[in-house]
Coordinates of C-alpha atoms and ligand atoms in Angstrom, one line a residue:
X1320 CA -15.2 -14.0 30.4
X1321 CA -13.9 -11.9 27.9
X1322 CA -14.8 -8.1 27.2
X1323 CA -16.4 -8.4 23.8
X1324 CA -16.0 -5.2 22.9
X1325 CA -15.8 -1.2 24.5
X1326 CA -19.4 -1.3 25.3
X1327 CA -19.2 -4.2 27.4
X1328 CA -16.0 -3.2 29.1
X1329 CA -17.8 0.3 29.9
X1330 CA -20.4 -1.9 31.8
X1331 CA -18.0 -3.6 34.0
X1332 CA -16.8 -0.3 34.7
X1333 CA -20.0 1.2 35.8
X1334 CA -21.0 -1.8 37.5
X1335 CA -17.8 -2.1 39.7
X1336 CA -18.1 1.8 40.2
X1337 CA -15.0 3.0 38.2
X1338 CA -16.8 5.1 35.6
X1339 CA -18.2 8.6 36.2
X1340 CA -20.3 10.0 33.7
X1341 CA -19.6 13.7 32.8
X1342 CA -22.7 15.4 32.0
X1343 CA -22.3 19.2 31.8
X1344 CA -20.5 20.6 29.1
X1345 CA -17.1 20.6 28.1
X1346 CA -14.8 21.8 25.2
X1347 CA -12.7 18.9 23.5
X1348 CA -10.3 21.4 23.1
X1349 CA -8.1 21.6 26.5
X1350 CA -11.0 20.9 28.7
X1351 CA -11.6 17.2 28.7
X1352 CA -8.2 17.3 29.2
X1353 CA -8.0 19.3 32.4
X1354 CA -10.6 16.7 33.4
X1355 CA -9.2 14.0 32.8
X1356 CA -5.7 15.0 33.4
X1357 CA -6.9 16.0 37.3
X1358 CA -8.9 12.4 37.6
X1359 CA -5.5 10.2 36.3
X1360 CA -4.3 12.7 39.5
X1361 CA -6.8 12.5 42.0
X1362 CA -5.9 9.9 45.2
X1363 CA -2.4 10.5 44.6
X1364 CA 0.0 8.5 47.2
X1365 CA -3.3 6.2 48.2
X1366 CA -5.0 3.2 47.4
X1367 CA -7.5 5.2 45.4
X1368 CA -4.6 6.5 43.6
X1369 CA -5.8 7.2 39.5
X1370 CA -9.6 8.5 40.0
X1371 CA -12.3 6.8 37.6
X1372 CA -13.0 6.2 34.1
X1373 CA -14.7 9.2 32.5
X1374 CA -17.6 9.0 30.1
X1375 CA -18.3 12.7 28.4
X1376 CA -21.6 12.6 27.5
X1377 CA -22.3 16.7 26.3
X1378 CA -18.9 18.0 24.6
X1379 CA -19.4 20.7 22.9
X1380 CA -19.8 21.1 19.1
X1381 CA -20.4 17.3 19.4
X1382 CA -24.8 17.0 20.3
X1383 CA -25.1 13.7 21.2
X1384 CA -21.3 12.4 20.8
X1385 CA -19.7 10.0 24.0
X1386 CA -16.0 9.8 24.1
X1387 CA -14.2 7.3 27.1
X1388 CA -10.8 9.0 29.4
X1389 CA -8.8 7.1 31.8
X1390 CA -10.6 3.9 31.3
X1391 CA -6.9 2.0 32.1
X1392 CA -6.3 4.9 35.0
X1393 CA -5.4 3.1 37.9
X1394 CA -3.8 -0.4 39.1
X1395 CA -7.1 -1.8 39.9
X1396 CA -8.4 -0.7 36.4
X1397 CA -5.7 -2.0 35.0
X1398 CA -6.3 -5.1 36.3
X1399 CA -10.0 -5.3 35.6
X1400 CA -8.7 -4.7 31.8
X1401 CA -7.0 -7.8 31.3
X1402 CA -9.0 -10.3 34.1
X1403 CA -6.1 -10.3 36.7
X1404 CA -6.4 -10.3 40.4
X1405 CA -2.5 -9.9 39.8
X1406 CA -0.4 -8.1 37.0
X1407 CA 2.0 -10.8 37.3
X1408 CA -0.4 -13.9 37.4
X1409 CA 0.1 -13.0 33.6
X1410 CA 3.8 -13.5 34.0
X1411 CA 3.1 -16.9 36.0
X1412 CA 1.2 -17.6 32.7
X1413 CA 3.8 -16.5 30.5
X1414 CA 6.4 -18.5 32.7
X1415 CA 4.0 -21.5 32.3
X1416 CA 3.8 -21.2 28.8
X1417 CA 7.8 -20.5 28.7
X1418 CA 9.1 -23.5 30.8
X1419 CA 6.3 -26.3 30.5
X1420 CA 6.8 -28.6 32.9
X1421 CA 8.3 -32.5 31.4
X1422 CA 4.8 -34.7 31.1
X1423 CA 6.3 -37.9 33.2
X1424 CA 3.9 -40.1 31.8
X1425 CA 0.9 -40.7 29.4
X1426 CA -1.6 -38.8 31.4
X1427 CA 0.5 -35.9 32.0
X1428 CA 1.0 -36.0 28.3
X1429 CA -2.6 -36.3 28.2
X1430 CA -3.4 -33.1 30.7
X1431 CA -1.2 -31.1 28.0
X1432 CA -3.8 -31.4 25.7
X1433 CA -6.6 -28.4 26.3
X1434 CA -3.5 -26.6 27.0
X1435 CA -2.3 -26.5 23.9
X1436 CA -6.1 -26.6 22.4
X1437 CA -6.5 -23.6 24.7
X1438 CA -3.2 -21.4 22.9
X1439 CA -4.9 -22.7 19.3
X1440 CA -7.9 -20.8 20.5
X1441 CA -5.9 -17.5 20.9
X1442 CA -5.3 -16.8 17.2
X1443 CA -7.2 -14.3 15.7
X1444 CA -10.6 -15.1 13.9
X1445 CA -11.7 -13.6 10.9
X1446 CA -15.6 -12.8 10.6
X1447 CA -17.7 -11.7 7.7
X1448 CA -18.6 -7.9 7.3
X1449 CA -22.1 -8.3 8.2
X1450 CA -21.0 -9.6 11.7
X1451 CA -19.3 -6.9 12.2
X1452 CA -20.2 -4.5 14.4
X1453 CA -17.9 -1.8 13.1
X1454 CA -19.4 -2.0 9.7
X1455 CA -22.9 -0.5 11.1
X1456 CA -21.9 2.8 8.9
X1457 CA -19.2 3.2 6.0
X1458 CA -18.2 6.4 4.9
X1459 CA -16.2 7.2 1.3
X1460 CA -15.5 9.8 -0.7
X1461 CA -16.7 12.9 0.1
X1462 CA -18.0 11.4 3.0
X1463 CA -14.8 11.0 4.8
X1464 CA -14.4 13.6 7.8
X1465 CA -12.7 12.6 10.8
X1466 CA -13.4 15.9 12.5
X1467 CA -16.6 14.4 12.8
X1468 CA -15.4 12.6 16.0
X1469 CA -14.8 15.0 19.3
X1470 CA -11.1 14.5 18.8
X1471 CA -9.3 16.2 21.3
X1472 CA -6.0 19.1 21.9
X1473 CA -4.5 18.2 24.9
X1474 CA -2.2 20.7 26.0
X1475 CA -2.2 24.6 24.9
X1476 CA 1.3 24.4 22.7
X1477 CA 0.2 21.5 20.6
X1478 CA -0.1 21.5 16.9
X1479 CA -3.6 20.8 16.5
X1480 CA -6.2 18.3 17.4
X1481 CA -4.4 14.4 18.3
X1482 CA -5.8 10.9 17.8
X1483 CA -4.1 9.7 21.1
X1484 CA -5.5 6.1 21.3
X1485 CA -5.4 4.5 18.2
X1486 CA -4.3 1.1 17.0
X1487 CA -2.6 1.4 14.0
X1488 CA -2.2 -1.6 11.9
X1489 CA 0.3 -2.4 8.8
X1490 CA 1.5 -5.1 7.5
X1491 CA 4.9 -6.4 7.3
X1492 CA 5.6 -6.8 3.5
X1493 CA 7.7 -9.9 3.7
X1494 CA 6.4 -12.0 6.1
X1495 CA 2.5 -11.2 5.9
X1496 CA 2.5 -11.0 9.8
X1497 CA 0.5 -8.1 10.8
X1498 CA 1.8 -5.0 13.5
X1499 CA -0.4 -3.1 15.8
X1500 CA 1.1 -0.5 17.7
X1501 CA -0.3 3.3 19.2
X1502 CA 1.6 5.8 17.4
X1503 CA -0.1 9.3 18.1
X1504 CA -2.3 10.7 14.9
X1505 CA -2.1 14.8 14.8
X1506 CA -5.1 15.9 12.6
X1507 CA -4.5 17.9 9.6
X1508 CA -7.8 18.0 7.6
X1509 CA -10.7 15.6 7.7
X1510 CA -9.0 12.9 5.3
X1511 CA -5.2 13.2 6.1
X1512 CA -3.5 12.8 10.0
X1513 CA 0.3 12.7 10.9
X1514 CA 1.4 9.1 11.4
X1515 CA 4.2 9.8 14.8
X1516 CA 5.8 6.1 14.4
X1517 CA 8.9 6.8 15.6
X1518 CA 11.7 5.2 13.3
X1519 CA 12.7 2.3 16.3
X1520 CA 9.1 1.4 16.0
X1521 CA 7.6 -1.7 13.9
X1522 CA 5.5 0.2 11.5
X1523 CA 8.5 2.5 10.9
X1524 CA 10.4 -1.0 9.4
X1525 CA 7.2 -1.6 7.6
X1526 CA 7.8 1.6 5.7
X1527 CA 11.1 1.3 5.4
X1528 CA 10.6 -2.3 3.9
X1529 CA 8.5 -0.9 1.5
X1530 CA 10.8 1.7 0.3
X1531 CA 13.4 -1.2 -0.1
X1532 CA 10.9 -3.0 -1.9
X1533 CA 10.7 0.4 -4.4
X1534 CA 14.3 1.4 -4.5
X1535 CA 15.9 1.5 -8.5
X1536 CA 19.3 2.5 -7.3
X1537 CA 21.9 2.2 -5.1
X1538 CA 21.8 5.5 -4.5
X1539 CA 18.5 6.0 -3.1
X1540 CA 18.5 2.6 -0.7
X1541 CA 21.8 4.3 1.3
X1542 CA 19.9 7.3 1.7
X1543 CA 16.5 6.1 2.9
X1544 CA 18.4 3.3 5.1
X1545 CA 20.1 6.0 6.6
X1546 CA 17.2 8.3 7.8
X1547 CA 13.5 7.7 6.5
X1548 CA 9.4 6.3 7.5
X1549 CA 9.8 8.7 10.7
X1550 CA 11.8 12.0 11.2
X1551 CA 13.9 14.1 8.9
X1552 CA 14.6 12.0 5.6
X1553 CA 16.5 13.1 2.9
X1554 CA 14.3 14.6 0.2
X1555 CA 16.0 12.9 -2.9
X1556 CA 15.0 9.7 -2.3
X1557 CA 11.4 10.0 -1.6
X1558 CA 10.4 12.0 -4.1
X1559 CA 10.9 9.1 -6.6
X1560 CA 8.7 7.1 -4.3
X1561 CA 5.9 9.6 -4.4
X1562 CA 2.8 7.9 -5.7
X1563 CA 3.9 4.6 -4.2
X1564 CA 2.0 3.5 -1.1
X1565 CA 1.6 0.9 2.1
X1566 CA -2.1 0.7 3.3
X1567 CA -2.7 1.2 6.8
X1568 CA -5.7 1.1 9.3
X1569 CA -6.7 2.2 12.6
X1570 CA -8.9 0.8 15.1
X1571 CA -10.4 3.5 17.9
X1572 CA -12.3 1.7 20.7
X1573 CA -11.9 -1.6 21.3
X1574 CA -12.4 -4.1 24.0
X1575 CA -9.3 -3.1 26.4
X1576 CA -7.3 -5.6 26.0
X1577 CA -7.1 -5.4 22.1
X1578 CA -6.2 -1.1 22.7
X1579 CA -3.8 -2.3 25.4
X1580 CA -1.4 -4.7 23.1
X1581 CA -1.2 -2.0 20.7
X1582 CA 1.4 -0.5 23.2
X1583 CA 3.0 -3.9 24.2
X1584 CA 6.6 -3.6 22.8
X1585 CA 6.6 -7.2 21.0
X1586 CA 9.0 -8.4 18.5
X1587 CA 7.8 -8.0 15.1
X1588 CA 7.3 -12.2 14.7
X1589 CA 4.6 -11.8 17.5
X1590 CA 1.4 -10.1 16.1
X1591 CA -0.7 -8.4 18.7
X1592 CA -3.6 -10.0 17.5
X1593 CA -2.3 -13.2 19.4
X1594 CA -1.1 -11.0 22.1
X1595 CA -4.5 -9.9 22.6
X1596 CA -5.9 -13.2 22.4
X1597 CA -3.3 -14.6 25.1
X1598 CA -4.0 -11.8 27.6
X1599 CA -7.9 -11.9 27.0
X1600 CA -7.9 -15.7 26.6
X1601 CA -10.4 -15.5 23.6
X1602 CA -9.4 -15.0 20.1
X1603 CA -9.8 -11.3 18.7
X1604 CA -12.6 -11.0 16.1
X1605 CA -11.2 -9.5 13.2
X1606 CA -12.6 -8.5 9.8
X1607 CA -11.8 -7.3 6.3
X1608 CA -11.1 -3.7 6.0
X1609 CA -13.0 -2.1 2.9
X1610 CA -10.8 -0.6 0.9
X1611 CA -7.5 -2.3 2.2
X1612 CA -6.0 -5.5 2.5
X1613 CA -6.1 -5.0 6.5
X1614 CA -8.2 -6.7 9.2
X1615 CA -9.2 -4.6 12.1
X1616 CA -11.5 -5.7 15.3
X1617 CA -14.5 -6.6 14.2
X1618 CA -16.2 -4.4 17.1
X1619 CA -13.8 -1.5 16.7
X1620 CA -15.9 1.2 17.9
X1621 CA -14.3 3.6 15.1
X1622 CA -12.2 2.4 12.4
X1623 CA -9.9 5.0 10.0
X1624 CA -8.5 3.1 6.3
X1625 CA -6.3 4.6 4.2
X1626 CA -2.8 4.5 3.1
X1627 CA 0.8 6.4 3.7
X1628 CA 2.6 7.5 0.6
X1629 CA 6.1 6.4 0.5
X1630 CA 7.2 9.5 -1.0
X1631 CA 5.2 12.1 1.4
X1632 CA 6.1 13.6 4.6
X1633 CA 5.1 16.2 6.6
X1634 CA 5.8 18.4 9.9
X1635 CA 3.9 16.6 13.0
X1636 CA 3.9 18.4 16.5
X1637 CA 4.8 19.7 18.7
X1638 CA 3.0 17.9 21.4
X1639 CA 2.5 18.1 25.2
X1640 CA 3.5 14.9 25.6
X1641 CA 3.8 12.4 28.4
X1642 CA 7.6 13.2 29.3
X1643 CA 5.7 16.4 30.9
X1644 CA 7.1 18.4 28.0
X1645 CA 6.5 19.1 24.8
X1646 CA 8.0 17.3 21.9
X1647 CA 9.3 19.4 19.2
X1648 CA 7.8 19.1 15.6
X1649 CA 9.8 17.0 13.5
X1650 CA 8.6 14.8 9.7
X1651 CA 6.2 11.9 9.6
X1652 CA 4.3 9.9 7.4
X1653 CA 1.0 11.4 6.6
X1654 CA -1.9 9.1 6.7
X1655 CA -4.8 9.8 3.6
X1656 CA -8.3 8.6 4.7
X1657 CA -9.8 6.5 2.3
X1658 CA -12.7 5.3 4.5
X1659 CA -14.3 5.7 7.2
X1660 CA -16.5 2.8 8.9
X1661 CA -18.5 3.3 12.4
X1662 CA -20.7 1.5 14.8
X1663 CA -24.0 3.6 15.4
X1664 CA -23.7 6.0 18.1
X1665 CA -20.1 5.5 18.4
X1666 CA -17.7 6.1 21.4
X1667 CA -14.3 7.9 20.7
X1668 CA -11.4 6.5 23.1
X1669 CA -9.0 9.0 23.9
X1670 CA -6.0 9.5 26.9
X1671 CA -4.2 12.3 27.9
X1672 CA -0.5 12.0 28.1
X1673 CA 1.8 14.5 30.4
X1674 CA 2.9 15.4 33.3
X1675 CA 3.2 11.4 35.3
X1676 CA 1.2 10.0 36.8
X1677 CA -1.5 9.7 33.9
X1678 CA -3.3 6.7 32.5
X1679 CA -0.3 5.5 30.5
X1680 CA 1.9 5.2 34.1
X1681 CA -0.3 2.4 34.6
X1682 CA -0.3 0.6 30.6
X1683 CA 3.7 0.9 31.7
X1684 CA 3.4 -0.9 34.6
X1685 CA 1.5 -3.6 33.3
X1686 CA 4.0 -3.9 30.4
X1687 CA 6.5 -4.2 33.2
X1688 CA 5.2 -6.9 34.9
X1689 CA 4.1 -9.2 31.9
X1690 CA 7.6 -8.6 30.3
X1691 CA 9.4 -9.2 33.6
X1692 CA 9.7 -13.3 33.0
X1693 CA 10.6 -12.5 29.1
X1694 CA 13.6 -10.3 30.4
X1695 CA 14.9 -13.6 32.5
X1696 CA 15.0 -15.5 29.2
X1697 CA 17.7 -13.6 28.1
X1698 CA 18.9 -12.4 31.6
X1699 CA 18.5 -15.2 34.3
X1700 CA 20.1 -13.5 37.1
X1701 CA 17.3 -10.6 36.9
X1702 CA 15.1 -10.7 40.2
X1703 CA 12.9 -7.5 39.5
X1704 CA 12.8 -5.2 37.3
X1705 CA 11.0 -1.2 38.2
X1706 CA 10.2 1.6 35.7
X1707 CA 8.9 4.4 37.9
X1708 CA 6.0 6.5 36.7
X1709 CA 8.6 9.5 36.6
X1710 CA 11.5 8.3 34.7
X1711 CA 8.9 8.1 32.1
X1712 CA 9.7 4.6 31.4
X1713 CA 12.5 4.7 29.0
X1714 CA 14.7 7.4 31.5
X1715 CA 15.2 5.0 34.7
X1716 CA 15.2 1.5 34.9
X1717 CA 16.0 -0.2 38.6
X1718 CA 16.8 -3.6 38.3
X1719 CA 17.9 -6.2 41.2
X1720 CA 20.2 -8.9 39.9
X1721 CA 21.5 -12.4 41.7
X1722 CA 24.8 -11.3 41.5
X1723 CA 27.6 -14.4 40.6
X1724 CA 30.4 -13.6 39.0
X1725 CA 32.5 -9.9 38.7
X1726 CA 31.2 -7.5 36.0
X1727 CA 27.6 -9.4 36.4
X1728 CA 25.8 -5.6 36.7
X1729 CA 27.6 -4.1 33.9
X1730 CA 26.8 -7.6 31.8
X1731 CA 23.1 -6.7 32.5
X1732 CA 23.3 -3.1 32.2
X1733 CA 24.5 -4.1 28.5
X1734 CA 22.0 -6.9 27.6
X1735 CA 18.9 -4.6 28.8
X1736 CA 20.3 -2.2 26.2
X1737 CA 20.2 -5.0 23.6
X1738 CA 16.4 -5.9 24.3
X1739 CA 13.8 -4.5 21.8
X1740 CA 12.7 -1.0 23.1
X1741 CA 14.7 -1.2 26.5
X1742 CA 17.7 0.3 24.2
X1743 CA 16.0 3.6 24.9
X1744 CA 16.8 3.5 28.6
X1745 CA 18.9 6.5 29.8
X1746 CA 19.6 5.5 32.8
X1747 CA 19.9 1.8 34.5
X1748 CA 20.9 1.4 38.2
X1749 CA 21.2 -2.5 39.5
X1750 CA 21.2 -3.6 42.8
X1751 CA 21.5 -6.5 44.7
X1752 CA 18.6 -9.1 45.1
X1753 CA 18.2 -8.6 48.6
X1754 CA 17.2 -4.7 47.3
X1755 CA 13.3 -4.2 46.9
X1756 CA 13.5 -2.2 43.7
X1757 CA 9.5 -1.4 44.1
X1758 CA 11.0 0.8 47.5
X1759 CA 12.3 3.7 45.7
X1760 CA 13.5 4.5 49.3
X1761 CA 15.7 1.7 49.6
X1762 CA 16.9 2.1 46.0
X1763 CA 18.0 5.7 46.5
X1764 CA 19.8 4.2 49.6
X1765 CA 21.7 2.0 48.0
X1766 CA 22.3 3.6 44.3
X1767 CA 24.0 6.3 46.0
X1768 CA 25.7 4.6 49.4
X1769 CA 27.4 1.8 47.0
X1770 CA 28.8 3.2 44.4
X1771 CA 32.3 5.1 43.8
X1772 CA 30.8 7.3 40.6
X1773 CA 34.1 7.2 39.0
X1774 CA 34.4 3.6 39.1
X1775 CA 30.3 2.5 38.8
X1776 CA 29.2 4.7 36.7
X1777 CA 29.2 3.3 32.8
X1778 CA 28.2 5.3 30.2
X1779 CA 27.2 4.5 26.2
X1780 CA 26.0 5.9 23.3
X1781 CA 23.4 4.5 21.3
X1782 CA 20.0 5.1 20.1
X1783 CA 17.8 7.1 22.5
X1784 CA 13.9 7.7 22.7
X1785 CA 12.9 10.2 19.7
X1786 CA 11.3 11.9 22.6
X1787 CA 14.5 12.9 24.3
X1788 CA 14.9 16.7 24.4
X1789 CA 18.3 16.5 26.2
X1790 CA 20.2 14.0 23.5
X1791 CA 23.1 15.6 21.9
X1792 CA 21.4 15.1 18.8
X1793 CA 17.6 13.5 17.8
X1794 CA 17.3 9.8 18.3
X1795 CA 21.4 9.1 19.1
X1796 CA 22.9 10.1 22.2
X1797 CA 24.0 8.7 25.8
X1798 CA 23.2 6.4 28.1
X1799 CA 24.2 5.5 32.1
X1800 CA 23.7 2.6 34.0
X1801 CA 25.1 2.7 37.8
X1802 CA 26.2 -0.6 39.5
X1803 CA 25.0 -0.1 43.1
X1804 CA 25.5 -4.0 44.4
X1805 CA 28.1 -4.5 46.7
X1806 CA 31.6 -5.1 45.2
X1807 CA 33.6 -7.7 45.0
X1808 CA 37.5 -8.7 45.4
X1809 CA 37.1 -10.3 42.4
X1810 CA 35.9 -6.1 41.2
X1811 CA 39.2 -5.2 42.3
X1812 CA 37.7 -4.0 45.9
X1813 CA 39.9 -4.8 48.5
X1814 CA 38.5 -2.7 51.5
X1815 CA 35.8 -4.9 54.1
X1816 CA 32.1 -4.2 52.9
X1817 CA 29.8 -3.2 55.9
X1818 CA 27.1 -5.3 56.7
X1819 CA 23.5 -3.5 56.7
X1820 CA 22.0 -3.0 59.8
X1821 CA 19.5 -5.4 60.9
X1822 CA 18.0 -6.1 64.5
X1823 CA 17.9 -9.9 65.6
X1824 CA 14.9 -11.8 65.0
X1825 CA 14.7 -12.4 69.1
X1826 CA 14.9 -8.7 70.1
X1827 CA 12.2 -7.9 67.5
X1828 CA 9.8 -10.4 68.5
X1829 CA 10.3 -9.5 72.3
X1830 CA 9.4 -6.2 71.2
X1831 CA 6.7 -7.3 69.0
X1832 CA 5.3 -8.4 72.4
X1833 CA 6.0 -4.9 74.1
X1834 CA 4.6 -3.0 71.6
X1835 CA 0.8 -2.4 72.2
X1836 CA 1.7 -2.0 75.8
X1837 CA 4.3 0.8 75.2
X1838 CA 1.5 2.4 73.0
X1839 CA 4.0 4.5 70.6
X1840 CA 1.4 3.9 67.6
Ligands
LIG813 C1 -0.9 6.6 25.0 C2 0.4 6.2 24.2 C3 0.8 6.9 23.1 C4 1.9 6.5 22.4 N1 2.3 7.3 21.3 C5 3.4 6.8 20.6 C6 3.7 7.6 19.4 O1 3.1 8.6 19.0 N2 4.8 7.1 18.6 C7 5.5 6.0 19.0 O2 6.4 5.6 18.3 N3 5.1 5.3 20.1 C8 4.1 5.7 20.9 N4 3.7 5.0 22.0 C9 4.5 3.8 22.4 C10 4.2 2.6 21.5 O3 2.8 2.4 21.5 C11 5.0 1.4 21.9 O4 6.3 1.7 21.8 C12 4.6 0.2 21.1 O5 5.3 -1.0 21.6 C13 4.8 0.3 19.6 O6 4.4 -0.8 18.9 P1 5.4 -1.6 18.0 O7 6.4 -2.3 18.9 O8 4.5 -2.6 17.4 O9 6.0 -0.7 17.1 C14 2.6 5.4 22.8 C15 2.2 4.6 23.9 C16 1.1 5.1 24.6 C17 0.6 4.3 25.8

């Protein structure tokens, strides 16, 4: 059964022993994060590998407030989050859902039925205010104070206090079809926060929409297509836009699935809501915000409204953040606070990113596996695809192809930078299927035993990851992929291709049969 809500996924995670309550004292500045920074570490290399949950039950400053670390810390938690024995029986589902199989007859037709009743039932649901649990307080006006949440600073250099698990939602002007996505909130005051949606990212096109929506001139449109609704814009055109706004909300707290599709890089036709409701297989309750034409989760432990003037930005950062360096300060959105409505008693959600492996190593490698049969789609000769905790998903992608035709790796390397977000990889390396690509061992093998750099090394430029400190310049730079699989004739290799060493299946089993005797290990 579904996770209603926080609360009920805290419960599973105290009853299957994943939670640790923290009960002496600690500072939301820095030391939660040391905490929960050395639990995402603890187990390292073992099957315990992520530590628990954490509940902080006495922060101080906050008497009586409970904020949630780490709660998607390890594979197993991860898995507990969306229901899985297996992150990829949510592929199989996908791939089910992807490539139906042809009814034969009436009663196959038939079967297909509740299937089809059972994706109807994944679309969101909209309930009235009093049902909702995260109307249990509303706060306006004056009232408004987000400091009055335990919101943490993560590492030493940051700019302030973050918001570093919140689902942001916005609505896309044209087509009505709403975007949820975590994009980090650096607090300024109690009613305004940075909004760090960087400019690749669906809200960002939100904004920019809007601004289209505004423009008077030609003039202005070049110069906010060019470089505006996340980093440096060109001051001319926004301050004719000043006063203008596009309403946004943000849900803090919710059941884990709902938190975890905010960071599921979906195309903007696909809401999240539906995403949510596919993983969880129960529709997401939402309601009406109060003072915006949003809907949030209708259990949303904590739930920010407000809007983002179009004309307004503001220096956000820097930020210890999960590359395991800090990002440097650069202009955002600012997010103003209109509202504030609360469950009693509420829990603040927070992570810690940094140094890998933390928390989000594991949201990555869920959004690798469930994205893995989507990939194929486009890219049928894909086998596996692996985004190591350290290239920080968008520095190293390993990906073993069914190699077919000449050129097949470089056709790949090309189409995975043409696929949504996967245009931020810096560096792709593609092997041959018969390559584990989960055996970083193997990989490193191969990459560096098959390739003639010179000749397998292809480089690119194109859009790179805002967090990039390396890129020749912010958000543009270069890109490598490296085509380890074995070359062909028709590649223009003429020298005889070693065979890799393997022992015959007789000899091994004979020595299968030795083995406890010889008593080696
Ligand atoms: C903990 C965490 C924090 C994140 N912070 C940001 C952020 O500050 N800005 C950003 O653009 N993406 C951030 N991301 C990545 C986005 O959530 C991700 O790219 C998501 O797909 C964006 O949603 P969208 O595709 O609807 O724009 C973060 C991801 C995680 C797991």
């Amino acid at each position: 059964m579904a996770y209603e809500d926080l609360r009920d996924w805290l419960k599973r995670l105290e009853r299957d022993g994943e939670l640790k309550r923290v009960t002496e004292q600690v500072s939301p500045i820095l030391e939660m994060a040391e905490v929960a920074d050395r639990a995402a570490k603890s187990g390292r290399g073992t099957l315990k590998a992520g530590g628990p949950a954490l509940l902080f039950e006495n922060i101080e400053g906050y008497p009586g407030a409970r904020v949630l670390m780490n709660q998607f810390g390890s594979e197993r938690r991860m898995r507990l989050a969306l229901e899985v024995e297996s992150l990829d029986d949510i592929a199989g589902r996908i791939e089910d859902l992807l490539h139906p199989k042809q009814p034969m007859g009436m009663l196959d037709k038939l079967k297909m039925l509740p299937k089809l009743a059972e994706i109807g039932g994944y679309f969101p649901k909209t309930v009235a205010a009093k049902d909702a649990p995260c109307k249990e307080v509303i706060l306006r006006g004056d009232d408004v104070d987000v400091l009055k949440f335990p919101i943490l600073q993560t590492w030493p250099g940051d700019g302030g206090r973050f918001i570093t698990l919140p689902c942001v939602v916005t609505r896309d002007g044209k087509t009505g079809k709403r975007n949820v996505g975590m994009y980090r909130m650096q607090v300024f005051d109690g009613k305004t926060t940075g909004m760090h949606w960087q400019r690749q990212k669906n809200a960002a096109e939100h904004l920019r929409d809007a601004l289209r929506a505004g423009a008077t001139d030609g003039r202005e449109r070049v110069e906010w297509m060019a470089e505006t609704a996340g980093g440096t814009a060109p001051g001319i055109a926004l301050t004719k836009m000043q006063g203008r706004r596009m309403e946004v909300a943000v849900a803090i707290g919710t059941d884990p699935a709902t938190t975890f599709s905010a960071i599921v890089p979906a195309p903007p036709e696909v809401e999240e809501y539906l995403i949510a409701g596919f993983l969880r297989q129960r529709a997401v309750e939402l309601v009406k915000c109060e003072t915006v034409d949003l809907e949030v989760p209708a259990a949303a432990e904590i739930v920010l409204e407000g809007y983002v003037d179009l004309g307004e930005l503001r220096s956000e950062g820097p930020f210890g953040d999960h590359t395991g360096f800090y990002t440097m300060p650069d202009e955002y959105p600012l997010f103003h606070i209109t509202c504030i409505t609360h469950r009693k008693d509420p829990i603040y959600a927070a992570t810690i990113v940094g140094k890998p492996p933390m928390e989000d190593a594991w949201m990555g490698k869920a959004v690798e596996r469930i994205f893995l049969p989507l990939m194929k789609l486009t890219l049928p000769e894909i086998v596996d695809v692996n985004l190591p905790a350290e290239g920080v998903f968008h520095n190293l992608m390993i990906v073993s192809i069914k190699k077919s035709y000449a050129g097949q790796a470089r056709k790949v390397m090309n189409g995975i930078w043409a696929m949504g977000q996967a245009m931020f990889t810096k560096c792709i390396v593609v092997v041959d299927e018969d390559c584990d690509v989960q055996d970083l061992g193997e990989v490193v093998l191969r990459a560096t035993n098959n390739i003639d750099p010179e000749r397998d090394i292809q480089f690119t430029l194109g859009p790179v990851d805002s967090l990039d400190h390396a890129s020749r310049m912010p958000n543009y730079g270069s890109k490598m992929g490296i085509d380890a699989t074995r070359k062909w004739a028709a590649e223009g290799f003429t020298r005889p291709w070693p065979e890799m060493l393997t022992m015959p299946a007789d000899v091994k089993a004979r020595v299968d049969t030795l083995w406890k005797r010889l008593g080696i290990s």
